[in-house]
PDB file of C-alpha atoms and ligand atoms in Angstrom:
ATOM      1  CA  UNK A   6      88.290  88.583 136.585  1.00  0.00           C
ATOM      2  CA  UNK A   7      87.466  87.765 132.951  1.00  0.00           C
ATOM      3  CA  UNK A   8      90.455  86.947 130.760  1.00  0.00           C
ATOM      4  CA  UNK A   9      89.390  88.909 127.637  1.00  0.00           C
ATOM      5  CA  UNK A  10      91.560  86.881 125.274  1.00  0.00           C
ATOM      6  CA  UNK A  11      92.194  88.375 121.855  1.00  0.00           C
ATOM      7  CA  UNK A  12      92.779  85.950 119.004  1.00  0.00           C
ATOM      8  CA  UNK A  13      95.601  86.439 116.503  1.00  0.00           C
ATOM      9  CA  UNK A  14      95.072  84.753 113.137  1.00  0.00           C
ATOM     10  CA  UNK A  15      97.539  84.453 110.272  1.00  0.00           C
ATOM     11  CA  UNK A  16      96.395  84.242 106.648  1.00  0.00           C
ATOM     12  CA  UNK A  17      98.460  83.086 103.659  1.00  0.00           C
ATOM     13  CA  UNK A  18      99.729  86.235 101.929  1.00  0.00           C
ATOM     14  CA  UNK A  19      98.236  86.636  98.460  1.00  0.00           C
ATOM     15  CA  UNK A  20      98.603  89.392  95.878  1.00  0.00           C
ATOM     16  CA  UNK A  21      95.632  89.933  93.623  1.00  0.00           C
ATOM     17  CA  UNK A  22      94.569  92.119  90.734  1.00  0.00           C
ATOM     18  CA  UNK A  23      91.014  93.401  91.122  1.00  0.00           C
ATOM     19  CA  UNK A  24      88.607  95.255  88.877  1.00  0.00           C
ATOM     20  CA  UNK A  25      86.417  98.203  89.835  1.00  0.00           C
ATOM     21  CA  UNK A  26      82.760  97.159  89.535  1.00  0.00           C
ATOM     22  CA  UNK A  27      81.015 100.247  90.918  1.00  0.00           C
ATOM     23  CA  UNK A  28      81.770 103.630  92.442  1.00  0.00           C
ATOM     24  CA  UNK A  29      79.463 105.533  94.749  1.00  0.00           C
ATOM     25  CA  UNK A  30      80.130 108.850  96.465  1.00  0.00           C
ATOM     26  CA  UNK A  31      78.827 108.150  99.988  1.00  0.00           C
ATOM     27  CA  UNK A  32      79.431 111.642 101.388  1.00  0.00           C
ATOM     28  CA  UNK A  33      81.414 114.698 100.214  1.00  0.00           C
ATOM     29  CA  UNK A  34      84.654 113.201 101.611  1.00  0.00           C
ATOM     30  CA  UNK A  35      84.049 109.460 101.201  1.00  0.00           C
ATOM     31  CA  UNK A  36      84.133 107.493  97.960  1.00  0.00           C
ATOM     32  CA  UNK A  37      82.922 103.884  98.049  1.00  0.00           C
ATOM     33  CA  UNK A  38      84.526 101.554  95.498  1.00  0.00           C
ATOM     34  CA  UNK A  39      83.293  97.995  94.994  1.00  0.00           C
ATOM     35  CA  UNK A  40      85.860  95.585  93.558  1.00  0.00           C
ATOM     36  CA  UNK A  41      85.493  92.168  91.961  1.00  0.00           C
ATOM     37  CA  UNK A  42      87.363  89.766  89.719  1.00  0.00           C
ATOM     38  CA  UNK A  43      88.315  86.094  89.615  1.00  0.00           C
ATOM     39  CA  UNK A  44      91.367  86.621  91.842  1.00  0.00           C
ATOM     40  CA  UNK A  45      89.172  87.893  94.684  1.00  0.00           C
ATOM     41  CA  UNK A  46      87.687  84.416  95.310  1.00  0.00           C
ATOM     42  CA  UNK A  47      88.767  83.022  98.688  1.00  0.00           C
ATOM     43  CA  UNK A  48      89.311  86.484 100.222  1.00  0.00           C
ATOM     44  CA  UNK A  49      89.374  86.322 104.034  1.00  0.00           C
ATOM     45  CA  UNK A  50      89.048  89.131 106.565  1.00  0.00           C
ATOM     46  CA  UNK A  51      88.328  88.040 110.127  1.00  0.00           C
ATOM     47  CA  UNK A  52      88.436  91.317 112.075  1.00  0.00           C
ATOM     48  CA  UNK A  53      86.793  94.706 111.458  1.00  0.00           C
ATOM     49  CA  UNK A  54      90.089  96.565 111.700  1.00  0.00           C
ATOM     50  CA  UNK A  55      91.925  94.296 109.265  1.00  0.00           C
ATOM     51  CA  UNK A  56      93.752  96.028 106.482  1.00  0.00           C
ATOM     52  CA  UNK A  57      94.817  95.250 102.948  1.00  0.00           C
ATOM     53  CA  UNK A  58      97.639  96.843 100.994  1.00  0.00           C
ATOM     54  CA  UNK A  59      96.340  98.515  97.848  1.00  0.00           C
ATOM     55  CA  UNK A  60      98.699  99.136  94.919  1.00  0.00           C
ATOM     56  CA  UNK A  61      97.921 102.141  92.715  1.00  0.00           C
ATOM     57  CA  UNK A  62      99.180 102.887  89.172  1.00  0.00           C
ATOM     58  CA  UNK A  63     102.853 103.952  89.021  1.00  0.00           C
ATOM     59  CA  UNK A  64     104.080 106.935  86.990  1.00  0.00           C
ATOM     60  CA  UNK A  65     103.698 104.881  83.783  1.00  0.00           C
ATOM     61  CA  UNK A  66     100.137 103.970  84.737  1.00  0.00           C
ATOM     62  CA  UNK A  67     101.051 100.334  85.488  1.00  0.00           C
ATOM     63  CA  UNK A  68     100.188  98.316  88.593  1.00  0.00           C
ATOM     64  CA  UNK A  69     103.418  96.680  89.783  1.00  0.00           C
ATOM     65  CA  UNK A  70     102.846  94.495  92.845  1.00  0.00           C
ATOM     66  CA  UNK A  71     105.270  92.093  94.518  1.00  0.00           C
ATOM     67  CA  UNK A  72     105.009  88.402  93.733  1.00  0.00           C
ATOM     68  CA  UNK A  73     105.542  85.653  96.280  1.00  0.00           C
ATOM     69  CA  UNK A  74     109.095  84.308  95.830  1.00  0.00           C
ATOM     70  CA  UNK A  75     110.960  81.691  97.837  1.00  0.00           C
ATOM     71  CA  UNK A  76     112.063  84.413 100.308  1.00  0.00           C
ATOM     72  CA  UNK A  77     108.665  86.093 100.595  1.00  0.00           C
ATOM     73  CA  UNK A  78     107.277  88.995  98.555  1.00  0.00           C
ATOM     74  CA  UNK A  79     109.614  90.273  95.806  1.00  0.00           C
ATOM     75  CA  UNK A  80     109.193  93.056  93.270  1.00  0.00           C
ATOM     76  CA  UNK A  81     109.936  92.295  89.621  1.00  0.00           C
ATOM     77  CA  UNK A  82     113.411  93.747  88.856  1.00  0.00           C
ATOM     78  CA  UNK A  83     113.713  96.960  86.841  1.00  0.00           C
ATOM     79  CA  UNK A  84     110.103  98.047  87.299  1.00  0.00           C
ATOM     80  CA  UNK A  85     108.855 101.229  88.930  1.00  0.00           C
ATOM     81  CA  UNK A  86     106.885 100.043  92.024  1.00  0.00           C
ATOM     82  CA  UNK A  87     103.260 100.978  92.520  1.00  0.00           C
ATOM     83  CA  UNK A  88     102.533 103.311  95.449  1.00  0.00           C
ATOM     84  CA  UNK A  89     101.049 101.199  98.238  1.00  0.00           C
ATOM     85  CA  UNK A  90      98.592 102.291 100.960  1.00  0.00           C
ATOM     86  CA  UNK A  91      96.617 100.568 103.748  1.00  0.00           C
ATOM     87  CA  UNK A  92      92.821 100.247 103.503  1.00  0.00           C
ATOM     88  CA  UNK A  93      90.080  98.503 105.481  1.00  0.00           C
ATOM     89  CA  UNK A  94      87.980  95.770 103.872  1.00  0.00           C
ATOM     90  CA  UNK A  95      84.643  97.440 104.667  1.00  0.00           C
ATOM     91  CA  UNK A  96      82.574  94.466 103.488  1.00  0.00           C
ATOM     92  CA  UNK A  97      83.194  91.258 101.582  1.00  0.00           C
ATOM     93  CA  UNK A  98      80.111  89.687 100.025  1.00  0.00           C
ATOM     94  CA  UNK A  99      81.125  86.060  99.473  1.00  0.00           C
ATOM     95  CA  UNK A 100      78.076  85.121  97.399  1.00  0.00           C
ATOM     96  CA  UNK A 101      78.633  88.003  94.940  1.00  0.00           C
ATOM     97  CA  UNK A 102      82.419  87.933  95.301  1.00  0.00           C
ATOM     98  CA  UNK A 103      82.459  91.708  95.876  1.00  0.00           C
ATOM     99  CA  UNK A 104      84.772  93.675  98.141  1.00  0.00           C
ATOM    100  CA  UNK A 105      83.779  97.165  99.300  1.00  0.00           C
ATOM    101  CA  UNK A 106      86.427  99.708 100.274  1.00  0.00           C
ATOM    102  CA  UNK A 107      85.642 103.260 101.422  1.00  0.00           C
ATOM    103  CA  UNK A 108      88.250 105.892 100.520  1.00  0.00           C
ATOM    104  CA  UNK A 109      88.539 109.240 102.297  1.00  0.00           C
ATOM    105  CA  UNK A 110      88.864 112.039  99.746  1.00  0.00           C
ATOM    106  CA  UNK A 111      91.386 114.182 101.605  1.00  0.00           C
ATOM    107  CA  UNK A 112      92.651 115.852  98.445  1.00  0.00           C
ATOM    108  CA  UNK A 113      96.247 114.660  98.145  1.00  0.00           C
ATOM    109  CA  UNK A 114      98.229 111.466  97.597  1.00  0.00           C
ATOM    110  CA  UNK A 115      97.983 108.644  95.047  1.00  0.00           C
ATOM    111  CA  UNK A 116      95.233 106.734  96.888  1.00  0.00           C
ATOM    112  CA  UNK A 117      92.881 109.629  97.499  1.00  0.00           C
ATOM    113  CA  UNK A 118      93.370 110.998  93.968  1.00  0.00           C
ATOM    114  CA  UNK A 119      92.867 107.563  92.405  1.00  0.00           C
ATOM    115  CA  UNK A 120      89.637 107.011  94.377  1.00  0.00           C
ATOM    116  CA  UNK A 121      88.272 110.420  93.393  1.00  0.00           C
ATOM    117  CA  UNK A 122      88.564 109.464  89.701  1.00  0.00           C
ATOM    118  CA  UNK A 123      87.873 105.709  89.963  1.00  0.00           C
ATOM    119  CA  UNK A 124      85.727 104.232  87.206  1.00  0.00           C
ATOM    120  CA  UNK A 125      84.206 100.863  86.438  1.00  0.00           C
ATOM    121  CA  UNK A 126      86.689  98.573  84.668  1.00  0.00           C
ATOM    122  CA  UNK A 127      89.860 100.045  86.192  1.00  0.00           C
ATOM    123  CA  UNK A 128      92.337  97.696  87.859  1.00  0.00           C
ATOM    124  CA  UNK A 129      94.077  97.823  91.202  1.00  0.00           C
ATOM    125  CA  UNK A 130      96.531  95.559  93.035  1.00  0.00           C
ATOM    126  CA  UNK A 131      95.829  94.201  96.501  1.00  0.00           C
ATOM    127  CA  UNK A 132      97.833  92.242  99.078  1.00  0.00           C
ATOM    128  CA  UNK A 133      96.530  90.687 102.271  1.00  0.00           C
ATOM    129  CA  UNK A 134      95.121  90.772 104.823  1.00  0.00           C
ATOM    130  CA  UNK A 135      98.145  89.031 106.237  1.00  0.00           C
ATOM    131  CA  UNK A 136      96.523  88.500 109.611  1.00  0.00           C
ATOM    132  CA  UNK A 137      93.713  89.531 111.908  1.00  0.00           C
ATOM    133  CA  UNK A 138      93.521  90.342 115.590  1.00  0.00           C
ATOM    134  CA  UNK A 139      90.035  89.444 116.722  1.00  0.00           C
ATOM    135  CA  UNK A 140      89.311  91.465 119.843  1.00  0.00           C
ATOM    136  CA  UNK A 141      87.662  89.570 122.717  1.00  0.00           C
ATOM    137  CA  UNK A 142      83.898  90.000 122.621  1.00  0.00           C
ATOM    138  CA  UNK A 143      83.436  89.572 126.376  1.00  0.00           C
ATOM    139  CA  UNK A 144      84.219  93.109 127.557  1.00  0.00           C
ATOM    140  CA  UNK A 145      81.402  94.885 129.402  1.00  0.00           C
ATOM    141  CA  UNK A 146      81.732  97.922 127.187  1.00  0.00           C
ATOM    142  CA  UNK A 147      83.550  99.146 124.061  1.00  0.00           C
ATOM    143  CA  UNK A 148      84.747 102.647 123.155  1.00  0.00           C
ATOM    144  CA  UNK A 149      85.554 103.242 119.476  1.00  0.00           C
ATOM    145  CA  UNK A 150      87.261 106.498 118.539  1.00  0.00           C
ATOM    146  CA  UNK A 151      88.354 107.660 115.124  1.00  0.00           C
ATOM    147  CA  UNK A 152      88.516 110.232 112.381  1.00  0.00           C
ATOM    148  CA  UNK A 153      87.005 109.632 108.939  1.00  0.00           C
ATOM    149  CA  UNK A 154      89.721 107.110 107.962  1.00  0.00           C
ATOM    150  CA  UNK A 155      88.470 104.914 110.819  1.00  0.00           C
ATOM    151  CA  UNK A 156      84.842 105.005 109.655  1.00  0.00           C
ATOM    152  CA  UNK A 157      85.140 101.826 107.536  1.00  0.00           C
ATOM    153  CA  UNK A 158      86.508  99.841 110.514  1.00  0.00           C
ATOM    154  CA  UNK A 159      84.047 101.379 112.969  1.00  0.00           C
ATOM    155  CA  UNK A 160      81.104 100.827 110.611  1.00  0.00           C
ATOM    156  CA  UNK A 161      82.050  97.204 110.098  1.00  0.00           C
ATOM    157  CA  UNK A 162      82.640  96.605 113.815  1.00  0.00           C
ATOM    158  CA  UNK A 163      79.266  98.079 114.756  1.00  0.00           C
ATOM    159  CA  UNK A 164      77.492  96.004 112.102  1.00  0.00           C
ATOM    160  CA  UNK A 165      79.110  92.826 113.463  1.00  0.00           C
ATOM    161  CA  UNK A 166      78.570  93.505 117.201  1.00  0.00           C
ATOM    162  CA  UNK A 167      76.132  91.257 119.081  1.00  0.00           C
ATOM    163  CA  UNK A 168      72.984  92.930 120.390  1.00  0.00           C
ATOM    164  CA  UNK A 169      74.037  92.454 124.014  1.00  0.00           C
ATOM    165  CA  UNK A 170      77.146  94.644 123.518  1.00  0.00           C
ATOM    166  CA  UNK A 171      77.205  98.288 124.582  1.00  0.00           C
ATOM    167  CA  UNK A 172      79.471 100.827 122.924  1.00  0.00           C
ATOM    168  CA  UNK A 173      80.339 104.513 122.918  1.00  0.00           C
ATOM    169  CA  UNK A 174      81.515 105.740 119.538  1.00  0.00           C
ATOM    170  CA  UNK A 175      83.230 109.067 118.872  1.00  0.00           C
ATOM    171  CA  UNK A 176      83.755 109.935 115.211  1.00  0.00           C
ATOM    172  CA  UNK A 177      85.385 113.109 113.953  1.00  0.00           C
ATOM    173  CA  UNK A 178      84.485 114.208 110.416  1.00  0.00           C
ATOM    174  CA  UNK A 179      85.042 117.345 108.316  1.00  0.00           C
ATOM    175  CA  UNK A 180      81.390 118.526 108.206  1.00  0.00           C
ATOM    176  CA  UNK A 181      77.845 117.453 109.084  1.00  0.00           C
ATOM    177  CA  UNK A 182      77.331 116.244 105.476  1.00  0.00           C
ATOM    178  CA  UNK A 183      80.015 113.614 106.100  1.00  0.00           C
ATOM    179  CA  UNK A 184      77.827 111.689 108.539  1.00  0.00           C
ATOM    180  CA  UNK A 185      76.816 108.270 107.286  1.00  0.00           C
ATOM    181  CA  UNK A 186      74.452 105.591 108.590  1.00  0.00           C
ATOM    182  CA  UNK A 187      76.211 103.152 110.949  1.00  0.00           C
ATOM    183  CA  UNK A 188      73.610 100.475 111.660  1.00  0.00           C
ATOM    184  CA  UNK A 189      74.255  98.064 114.532  1.00  0.00           C
ATOM    185  CA  UNK A 190      72.349  95.442 116.489  1.00  0.00           C
ATOM    186  CA  UNK A 191      74.302  96.573 119.590  1.00  0.00           C
ATOM    187  CA  UNK A 192      73.379  99.311 122.049  1.00  0.00           C
ATOM    188  CA  UNK A 193      75.425 102.179 120.666  1.00  0.00           C
ATOM    189  CA  UNK A 194      75.801 105.808 121.699  1.00  0.00           C
ATOM    190  CA  UNK A 195      77.250 107.544 118.652  1.00  0.00           C
ATOM    191  CA  UNK A 196      78.671 111.063 118.784  1.00  0.00           C
ATOM    192  CA  UNK A 197      79.595 112.894 115.575  1.00  0.00           C
ATOM    193  CA  UNK A 198      82.170 115.630 115.993  1.00  0.00           C
ATOM    194  CA  UNK A 199      82.486 118.059 113.089  1.00  0.00           C
ATOM    195  CA  UNK A 200      85.749 119.928 112.546  1.00  0.00           C
ATOM    196  CA  UNK A 201      84.238 122.647 110.330  1.00  0.00           C
ATOM    197  CA  UNK A 202      87.491 123.877 108.827  1.00  0.00           C
ATOM    198  CA  UNK A 203      90.021 122.799 111.473  1.00  0.00           C
ATOM    199  CA  UNK A 204      92.558 120.361 110.026  1.00  0.00           C
ATOM    200  CA  UNK A 205      92.343 116.683 110.999  1.00  0.00           C
ATOM    201  CA  UNK A 206      95.822 116.708 112.561  1.00  0.00           C
ATOM    202  CA  UNK A 207      95.303 119.864 114.657  1.00  0.00           C
ATOM    203  CA  UNK A 208      91.751 119.253 115.894  1.00  0.00           C
ATOM    204  CA  UNK A 209      91.226 118.227 119.537  1.00  0.00           C
ATOM    205  CA  UNK A 210      87.542 117.343 119.379  1.00  0.00           C
ATOM    206  CA  UNK A 211      88.103 113.639 119.983  1.00  0.00           C
ATOM    207  CA  UNK A 212      90.503 114.270 122.868  1.00  0.00           C
ATOM    208  CA  UNK A 213      87.987 116.543 124.644  1.00  0.00           C
ATOM    209  CA  UNK A 214      85.111 114.127 124.014  1.00  0.00           C
ATOM    210  CA  UNK A 215      87.179 111.214 125.322  1.00  0.00           C
ATOM    211  CA  UNK A 216      87.976 113.089 128.557  1.00  0.00           C
ATOM    212  CA  UNK A 217      84.276 113.900 129.021  1.00  0.00           C
ATOM    213  CA  UNK A 218      83.059 110.342 128.392  1.00  0.00           C
ATOM    214  CA  UNK A 219      81.308 108.677 131.322  1.00  0.00           C
ATOM    215  CA  UNK A 220      82.349 105.041 131.202  1.00  0.00           C
ATOM    216  CA  UNK A 221      80.020 102.504 132.831  1.00  0.00           C
ATOM    217  CA  UNK A 222      81.344 100.226 135.578  1.00  0.00           C
ATOM    218  CA  UNK A 223      83.048  97.043 134.391  1.00  0.00           C
ATOM    219  CA  UNK A 224      85.758  96.224 131.854  1.00  0.00           C
ATOM    220  CA  UNK A 225      86.020  98.511 128.828  1.00  0.00           C
ATOM    221  CA  UNK A 226      87.976  97.982 125.625  1.00  0.00           C
ATOM    222  CA  UNK A 227      89.214 101.113 123.815  1.00  0.00           C
ATOM    223  CA  UNK A 228      89.992 101.268 120.086  1.00  0.00           C
ATOM    224  CA  UNK A 229      91.479 104.411 118.525  1.00  0.00           C
ATOM    225  CA  UNK A 230      92.462 105.199 114.923  1.00  0.00           C
ATOM    226  CA  UNK A 231      93.384 108.739 113.908  1.00  0.00           C
ATOM    227  CA  UNK A 232      96.379 110.753 112.741  1.00  0.00           C
ATOM    228  CA  UNK A 233      99.483 109.187 114.370  1.00  0.00           C
ATOM    229  CA  UNK A 234     100.352 111.869 116.937  1.00  0.00           C
ATOM    230  CA  UNK A 235      96.762 112.120 118.123  1.00  0.00           C
ATOM    231  CA  UNK A 236      96.373 108.330 118.442  1.00  0.00           C
ATOM    232  CA  UNK A 237      99.612 108.150 120.441  1.00  0.00           C
ATOM    233  CA  UNK A 238      98.528 110.990 122.766  1.00  0.00           C
ATOM    234  CA  UNK A 239      95.121 109.439 123.447  1.00  0.00           C
ATOM    235  CA  UNK A 240      96.729 106.061 124.119  1.00  0.00           C
ATOM    236  CA  UNK A 241      99.133 107.689 126.587  1.00  0.00           C
ATOM    237  CA  UNK A 242      96.344 109.579 128.315  1.00  0.00           C
ATOM    238  CA  UNK A 243      94.231 106.444 128.737  1.00  0.00           C
ATOM    239  CA  UNK A 244      97.084 104.383 130.113  1.00  0.00           C
ATOM    240  CA  UNK A 245      98.593 107.073 132.387  1.00  0.00           C
ATOM    241  CA  UNK A 246      95.476 108.952 133.540  1.00  0.00           C
ATOM    242  CA  UNK A 247      92.882 106.197 133.402  1.00  0.00           C
ATOM    243  CA  UNK A 248      95.148 103.181 134.089  1.00  0.00           C
ATOM    244  CA  UNK A 249      93.703 101.271 131.138  1.00  0.00           C
ATOM    245  CA  UNK A 250      95.624  97.971 130.843  1.00  0.00           C
ATOM    246  CA  UNK A 251      97.704  97.526 127.679  1.00  0.00           C
ATOM    247  CA  UNK A 252      95.555  94.662 126.377  1.00  0.00           C
ATOM    248  CA  UNK A 253      92.370  96.674 126.778  1.00  0.00           C
ATOM    249  CA  UNK A 254      93.536  99.374 124.427  1.00  0.00           C
ATOM    250  CA  UNK A 255      94.444  99.451 120.742  1.00  0.00           C
ATOM    251  CA  UNK A 256      95.505 102.796 119.282  1.00  0.00           C
ATOM    252  CA  UNK A 257      96.907 103.101 115.782  1.00  0.00           C
ATOM    253  CA  UNK A 258      98.022 105.970 113.587  1.00  0.00           C
ATOM    254  CA  UNK A 259      96.052 105.576 110.345  1.00  0.00           C
ATOM    255  CA  UNK A 260      97.998 108.377 108.659  1.00  0.00           C
ATOM    256  CA  UNK A 261     100.816 110.742 109.481  1.00  0.00           C
ATOM    257  CA  UNK A 262     100.665 114.447 108.924  1.00  0.00           C
ATOM    258  CA  UNK A 263     103.084 115.681 106.253  1.00  0.00           C
ATOM    259  CA  UNK A 264     104.219 112.181 105.314  1.00  0.00           C
ATOM    260  CA  UNK A 265     102.909 109.565 102.981  1.00  0.00           C
ATOM    261  CA  UNK A 266     101.461 106.498 104.606  1.00  0.00           C
ATOM    262  CA  UNK A 267     104.088 104.156 103.129  1.00  0.00           C
ATOM    263  CA  UNK A 268     106.560 105.044 105.907  1.00  0.00           C
ATOM    264  CA  UNK A 269     104.054 104.713 108.759  1.00  0.00           C
ATOM    265  CA  UNK A 270     105.118 102.716 111.790  1.00  0.00           C
ATOM    266  CA  UNK A 271     102.162 100.354 111.341  1.00  0.00           C
TER     267      UNK A 271
HETATM  268  C1  LIG B 272      95.238  99.855 109.185  1.00  0.00           C
HETATM  269  C2  LIG B 272      94.801 101.051 108.348  1.00  0.00           C
HETATM  270  C3  LIG B 272      93.553 101.048 107.744  1.00  0.00           C
HETATM  271  C4  LIG B 272      93.134 102.154 106.985  1.00  0.00           C
HETATM  272  N1  LIG B 272      91.906 102.133 106.391  1.00  0.00           N
HETATM  273  C5  LIG B 272      91.504 103.193 105.646  1.00  0.00           C
HETATM  274  C6  LIG B 272      90.240 103.173 104.955  1.00  0.00           C
HETATM  275  O1  LIG B 272      89.507 102.188 104.981  1.00  0.00           O
HETATM  276  N2  LIG B 272      89.881 104.279 104.271  1.00  0.00           N
HETATM  277  C7  LIG B 272      90.705 105.382 104.184  1.00  0.00           C
HETATM  278  O2  LIG B 272      90.332 106.357 103.520  1.00  0.00           O
HETATM  279  N3  LIG B 272      91.904 105.414 104.792  1.00  0.00           N
HETATM  280  C8  LIG B 272      92.324 104.355 105.500  1.00  0.00           C
HETATM  281  N4  LIG B 272      93.550 104.369 106.110  1.00  0.00           N
HETATM  282  C9  LIG B 272      94.368 105.590 105.984  1.00  0.00           C
HETATM  283  C10 LIG B 272      95.107 105.694 104.648  1.00  0.00           C
HETATM  284  O3  LIG B 272      95.970 104.563 104.498  1.00  0.00           O
HETATM  285  C11 LIG B 272      95.946 107.006 104.669  1.00  0.00           C
HETATM  286  O4  LIG B 272      95.098 108.133 104.791  1.00  0.00           O
HETATM  287  C12 LIG B 272      96.848 107.148 103.455  1.00  0.00           C
HETATM  288  O5  LIG B 272      97.859 108.074 103.781  1.00  0.00           O
HETATM  289  C13 LIG B 272      96.128 107.629 102.209  1.00  0.00           C
HETATM  290  O6  LIG B 272      97.065 107.632 101.161  1.00  0.00           O
HETATM  291  P1  LIG B 272      97.123 108.795 100.067  1.00  0.00           P
HETATM  292  O7  LIG B 272      97.911 108.243  98.925  1.00  0.00           O
HETATM  293  O8  LIG B 272      95.736 109.294  99.781  1.00  0.00           O
HETATM  294  O9  LIG B 272      97.911 109.968 100.765  1.00  0.00           O
HETATM  295  P2  LIG B 272      99.525 109.986 101.163  1.00  0.00           P
HETATM  296  O10 LIG B 272     100.341 109.997  99.895  1.00  0.00           O
HETATM  297  O11 LIG B 272      99.764 108.874 102.089  1.00  0.00           O
HETATM  298  O12 LIG B 272      99.639 111.370 101.871  1.00  0.00           O
HETATM  299  C14 LIG B 272      99.640 112.610 101.136  1.00  0.00           C
HETATM  300  C15 LIG B 272      99.425 113.760 102.111  1.00  0.00           C
HETATM  301  O13 LIG B 272      98.089 113.676 102.612  1.00  0.00           O
HETATM  302  C16 LIG B 272      98.087 113.626 104.040  1.00  0.00           C
HETATM  303  N5  LIG B 272      97.009 112.678 104.437  1.00  0.00           N
HETATM  304  C17 LIG B 272      96.981 111.329 104.314  1.00  0.00           C
HETATM  305  N6  LIG B 272      95.803 110.846 104.753  1.00  0.00           N
HETATM  306  C18 LIG B 272      95.081 111.923 105.162  1.00  0.00           C
HETATM  307  C19 LIG B 272      93.782 112.063 105.725  1.00  0.00           C
HETATM  308  N7  LIG B 272      92.972 111.023 105.935  1.00  0.00           N
HETATM  309  N8  LIG B 272      93.354 113.317 106.021  1.00  0.00           N
HETATM  310  C20 LIG B 272      94.162 114.399 105.798  1.00  0.00           C
HETATM  311  N9  LIG B 272      95.398 114.316 105.284  1.00  0.00           N
HETATM  312  C21 LIG B 272      95.848 113.088 104.965  1.00  0.00           C
HETATM  313  C22 LIG B 272      99.493 113.132 104.440  1.00  0.00           C
HETATM  314  O14 LIG B 272      99.866 113.640 105.678  1.00  0.00           O
HETATM  315  C23 LIG B 272     100.362 113.734 103.328  1.00  0.00           C
HETATM  316  O15 LIG B 272     100.705 115.067 103.624  1.00  0.00           O
HETATM  317  C24 LIG B 272      93.991 103.276 106.844  1.00  0.00           C
HETATM  318  C25 LIG B 272      95.265 103.243 107.429  1.00  0.00           C
HETATM  319  C26 LIG B 272      95.669 102.151 108.174  1.00  0.00           C
HETATM  320  C27 LIG B 272      97.058 102.152 108.814  1.00  0.00           C
END
């Protein structure tokens, strides 16, 4: 039996201030923002589902990020903290020193609203990534499942997969116009599932598609990122009904219905 060893890497925690270089609306619900700036040099992201903490302007319009003190990150006293949210480094171009982040425009919250109005020259704070879990690349098959918040991680993973890898990908999006190209050297079967008006926390399209999936023989790794309750339910179903071993399954709530992401269980 193959070991399928995942690798956990730690990175020195750094807080940076970045500048918006370009903004591009990829699809009706996805805004791409490309960041740069001197402080971005040396940025490291080793796994496609890494995340950074982004710090958005506080009520006074200021970016107030922690600074590294002797006891770890500390906020400057007496300042109103910046709202902080998790985002995926979609692509880092070392030679141009440019970091691409894709923001879902879901219509509420400091991150989504900031991204909808982002303009060249604006600043943002960023911390991390603090670490990366590099999933073993020796599984026989991969299944990637997510809603639109998972598209940056899925897109990056597919782009980085070797051509010998096979993968089934299930992506749930609001409408057909929210499809985007997901090029990959690997052998990928991609299924777009469109909610067409059903909310992202109530939909069951991914759950039905997962149950209907015909998995080839061999060892399969499953990765899931959706609204928290849905990710938890799919994880439970895979482990209880399909006996998927714990280390062959990663399911994470990328947002929580009715709550802001800052109190997510991570
Ligand atoms: C590891 C990780 C990586 C992530 N990567 C990305 C990424 O690359 N791109 C990306 O867009 N998101 C990503 N997310 C999800 C993102 O952090 C959350 O969607 C976050 O809540 C957005 O913050 P906000 O300020 O816009 O809304 P919040 O203030 O957090 O929430 C406001 C309201 O909007 C609802 N809400 C939040 N997100 C959504 C959503 N997607 N759809 C519908 N309702 C929502 C909440 O339930 C709440 O009622 C990632 C999350 C994690 C944990």
